[in-house]
Tab-separated table of C-alpha atoms in Angstrom:
chain	number	residue	atom	x	y	z
A	1	MET	CA	-24.072	-16.875	-11.165
A	2	ASN	CA	-26.510	-16.256	-8.298
A	3	ILE	CA	-25.102	-15.527	-4.853
A	4	LEU	CA	-27.042	-15.765	-1.613
A	5	ILE	CA	-26.193	-12.938	0.785
A	6	SER	CA	-27.313	-12.979	4.407
A	7	ILE	CA	-27.203	-9.976	6.712
A	8	GLU	CA	-26.698	-11.088	10.293
A	9	ILE	CA	-27.118	-8.724	13.235
A	10	ASN	CA	-26.758	-9.987	16.809
A	11	SER	CA	-26.942	-13.603	15.580
A	12	PHE	CA	-30.372	-13.118	13.938
A	13	ILE	CA	-30.757	-13.198	10.184
A	14	HIS	CA	-32.826	-10.161	9.218
A	15	CYS	CA	-33.034	-10.490	5.451
A	16	LYS	CA	-31.836	-12.466	2.482
A	17	ILE	CA	-30.967	-11.006	-0.873
A	18	ILE	CA	-30.362	-12.975	-4.021
A	19	THR	CA	-28.209	-11.274	-6.636
A	20	LYS	CA	-26.053	-12.192	-9.594
A	21	TYR	CA	-23.290	-9.870	-8.396
A	22	LYS	CA	-20.370	-10.531	-6.083
A	23	LYS	CA	-18.284	-7.855	-4.358
A	24	ILE	CA	-14.544	-8.104	-5.016
A	25	SER	CA	-11.773	-6.040	-3.480
A	26	SER	CA	-8.030	-6.095	-2.974
A	27	VAL	CA	-8.298	-6.194	0.827
A	28	ASP	CA	-8.512	-9.483	2.698
A	29	TYR	CA	-11.247	-8.374	5.102
A	30	ILE	CA	-13.743	-8.188	2.196
A	31	LYS	CA	-14.376	-11.861	3.045
A	32	ASN	CA	-16.079	-10.654	6.247
A	33	PHE	CA	-18.748	-9.095	4.025
A	34	GLY	CA	-19.284	-12.062	1.702
A	35	GLY	CA	-16.955	-10.773	-0.981
A	36	SER	CA	-13.886	-12.182	-2.664
A	37	ARG	CA	-10.343	-10.882	-2.524
A	38	ILE	CA	-8.496	-10.357	-5.795
A	39	THR	CA	-4.820	-9.429	-6.018
A	40	TYR	CA	-4.199	-5.810	-6.980
A	41	PHE	CA	-1.117	-5.060	-9.084
A	42	VAL	CA	0.702	-2.260	-10.889
A	43	PRO	CA	2.764	-2.461	-14.087
A	44	GLN	CA	6.280	-3.641	-13.290
A	45	LYS	CA	8.048	-0.365	-14.097
A	46	GLY	CA	10.038	0.115	-10.876
A	47	GLN	CA	13.725	0.818	-11.292
A	48	LEU	CA	16.481	-0.132	-8.891
A	49	LYS	CA	18.578	3.048	-8.747
A	50	GLU	CA	20.545	4.773	-6.023
A	51	LYS	CA	18.053	5.533	-3.255
A	52	LYS	CA	18.281	8.871	-1.435
A	53	TYR	CA	14.894	10.487	-0.686
A	54	ILE	CA	12.334	10.173	2.068
A	55	THR	CA	9.087	10.610	0.154
A	56	GLN	CA	5.419	11.006	0.953
A	57	LEU	CA	3.028	11.043	-2.032
A	58	MET	CA	-0.529	11.677	-0.881
A	59	GLY	CA	-3.375	13.999	-1.723
A	60	ASN	CA	-3.846	14.403	2.018
A	61	TYR	CA	-0.227	15.464	2.438
A	62	LYS	CA	-0.814	16.707	6.007
A	63	SER	CA	-0.773	13.152	7.298
A	64	ILE	CA	0.053	12.068	10.852
A	65	TYR	CA	3.724	12.293	9.793
A	66	TYR	CA	3.601	15.798	8.285
A	67	ASP	CA	5.208	17.735	11.177
A	68	GLU	CA	7.995	15.182	11.580
A	69	LEU	CA	8.679	15.242	7.826
A	70	MET	CA	8.752	19.047	7.748
A	71	ASN	CA	11.252	19.102	10.638
A	72	LEU	CA	13.496	16.608	8.809
A	73	ARG	CA	13.599	18.707	5.609
A	74	SER	CA	16.447	20.828	7.003
A	75	GLU	CA	18.755	17.817	7.418
A	76	LEU	CA	17.563	15.083	5.037
A	77	PRO	CA	16.264	14.961	1.438
A	78	VAL	CA	12.491	14.903	2.061
A	79	ILE	CA	9.827	15.177	-0.648
A	80	ILE	CA	6.209	15.880	0.353
A	81	ALA	CA	4.024	15.850	-2.751
A	82	GLY	CA	0.627	14.841	-4.069
A	83	ASP	CA	-1.397	18.058	-3.850
A	84	GLU	CA	-1.123	21.560	-5.326
A	85	ASN	CA	-0.646	22.919	-1.787
A	86	ALA	CA	1.943	20.327	-0.722
A	87	PRO	CA	5.498	21.647	-0.221
A	88	ASP	CA	6.686	19.886	-3.397
A	89	LYS	CA	3.362	20.127	-5.287
A	90	PHE	CA	2.985	17.304	-7.846
A	91	VAL	CA	5.785	15.020	-9.018
A	92	ASN	CA	6.157	12.136	-11.453
A	93	ASP	CA	5.743	9.273	-9.000
A	94	TRP	CA	7.706	6.641	-10.945
A	95	ASP	CA	10.679	9.030	-11.343
A	96	ILE	CA	10.734	10.120	-7.692
A	97	LEU	CA	10.115	6.623	-6.343
A	98	SER	CA	12.994	5.203	-8.374
A	99	ASN	CA	15.265	7.472	-6.297
A	100	THR	CA	13.458	7.096	-2.972
A	101	SER	CA	14.856	5.143	-0.038
A	102	LEU	CA	11.764	5.263	2.207
A	103	LEU	CA	8.106	5.940	1.408
A	104	VAL	CA	6.170	7.415	4.330
A	105	HIS	CA	2.482	6.607	4.091
A	106	HIS	CA	-0.720	6.787	6.124
A	107	LYS	CA	-4.325	6.647	4.940
A	108	GLU	CA	-7.472	5.903	6.887
A	109	TYR	CA	-9.282	4.391	3.917
A	110	GLY	CA	-8.807	2.803	0.517
A	111	SER	CA	-7.146	-0.343	-0.632
A	112	CYS	CA	-3.691	-1.071	-1.972
A	113	CYS	CA	-2.765	2.564	-2.533
A	114	ASN	CA	-0.991	3.160	-5.855
A	115	SER	CA	1.933	5.073	-4.335
A	116	VAL	CA	2.651	2.179	-1.965
A	117	MET	CA	2.312	-0.337	-4.799
A	118	LYS	CA	4.663	1.641	-7.047
A	119	ALA	CA	7.156	2.158	-4.210
A	120	LEU	CA	7.266	-1.565	-3.465
A	121	ASP	CA	7.747	-2.242	-7.176
A	122	CYS	CA	10.778	0.106	-6.996
A	123	GLY	CA	12.102	-1.940	-4.068
A	124	ILE	CA	11.368	0.705	-1.433
A	125	PRO	CA	10.384	-0.153	2.141
A	126	ILE	CA	7.190	1.490	3.372
A	127	TYR	CA	6.968	3.378	6.674
A	128	MET	CA	3.491	2.965	8.167
A	129	THR	CA	1.706	1.500	11.171
A	130	ARG	CA	1.032	-2.220	11.385
A	131	GLU	CA	-2.676	-1.447	11.496
A	132	ASN	CA	-2.465	0.653	8.324
A	133	ARG	CA	-0.669	-2.184	6.520
A	134	TYR	CA	-3.667	-4.414	7.193
A	135	LYS	CA	-6.275	-1.701	6.572
A	136	LEU	CA	-4.871	-0.937	3.102
A	137	GLY	CA	-4.618	-4.596	2.063
A	138	PHE	CA	-0.894	-5.333	2.300
A	139	GLU	CA	-1.072	-8.261	4.731
A	140	ASP	CA	0.107	-10.604	1.966
A	141	VAL	CA	3.289	-8.583	1.319
A	142	PRO	CA	6.135	-9.816	3.584
A	143	GLU	CA	6.946	-7.733	6.680
A	144	TYR	CA	10.508	-7.291	5.401
A	145	CYS	CA	9.061	-4.768	2.929
A	146	PHE	CA	7.888	-2.471	5.748
A	147	ILE	CA	9.348	-0.447	8.599
A	148	PHE	CA	6.672	0.154	11.189
A	149	SER	CA	6.166	3.536	12.798
A	150	ASP	CA	4.955	1.673	15.876
A	151	HIS	CA	8.646	0.988	16.636
A	152	CYS	CA	10.746	3.907	15.360
A	153	ASN	CA	10.707	7.464	14.064
A	154	ILE	CA	11.166	8.468	10.424
A	155	LYS	CA	14.855	9.358	10.775
A	156	ASP	CA	15.679	5.929	12.245
A	157	ALA	CA	13.514	4.274	9.588
A	158	TYR	CA	15.443	6.138	6.885
A	159	ILE	CA	18.716	4.777	8.269
A	160	GLU	CA	17.204	1.278	8.358
A	161	SER	CA	15.895	1.671	4.790
A	162	LYS	CA	19.469	2.153	3.583
A	163	LEU	CA	20.321	-1.299	4.979
A	164	LYS	CA	17.443	-3.095	3.247
A	165	ASN	CA	17.982	-5.022	0.026
A	166	ASN	CA	15.909	-3.173	-2.588
A	167	LYS	CA	16.069	-6.064	-5.045
A	168	THR	CA	14.658	-8.448	-2.423
A	169	ILE	CA	11.775	-6.054	-1.662
A	170	GLN	CA	10.996	-5.706	-5.361
A	171	GLU	CA	11.121	-9.478	-5.958
A	172	GLU	CA	8.971	-10.291	-2.911
A	173	PHE	CA	6.403	-7.688	-3.897
A	174	ARG	CA	6.263	-8.877	-7.515
A	175	ARG	CA	5.908	-12.492	-6.368
A	176	VAL	CA	2.744	-11.595	-4.426
A	177	LYS	CA	1.131	-8.692	-6.312
A	178	SER	CA	1.224	-9.642	-9.981
A	179	LEU	CA	-0.945	-9.795	-13.069
A	180	GLU	CA	-0.475	-13.564	-13.070
A	181	ASN	CA	-1.872	-13.919	-9.528
A	182	CYS	CA	-4.783	-11.604	-10.306
A	183	THR	CA	-5.590	-13.550	-13.497
A	184	LYS	CA	-5.525	-16.876	-11.653
A	185	GLU	CA	-7.838	-15.575	-8.905
A	186	LEU	CA	-10.279	-14.044	-11.402
A	187	LYS	CA	-10.432	-17.298	-13.365
A	188	GLN	CA	-11.191	-19.196	-10.140
A	189	LEU	CA	-13.873	-16.694	-9.189
A	190	LEU	CA	-15.465	-16.869	-12.621
A	191	GLU	CA	-14.967	-20.651	-12.750
A	192	ILE	CA	-13.145	-20.449	-16.089
């Protein structure tokens, strides 16, 4: 398969490159760069258990929410993990997420972060900005699965997370981000 790629700057085409490769990614905006979007998925291992924790699982644990999370630790069950220097060090993400009510997440880069994917598979709403939802490639996951920090603080989001239907979040996530959808898109891309 040969693909024609044009680089356009200020409405002038500066060069053309012919290649047999095509860029694929799990974020929708890859289309802006001539690539194709493919659904990202995780194994469906999420368990619907009693949800109690507010959790953040990131290597860069000192996220924009770090101070607020640290202040909440004295009154709510908060886990901050993902780094050897994080307050709760490293944890088994599937085990913790199965008991988490709200995942707090913010990253400036990447696509379809595994902790967010696993949390959604456990039926957990994600606390993040609207912009971050798009930036990380979750625009296809229904808004019901998120609580946006643009509108409330973490404590209020935690209260709201207790009112969400975890089974609905899990089902909606699995409907969109699945092996079946990825397989179908790859077959279309490869013209199989």
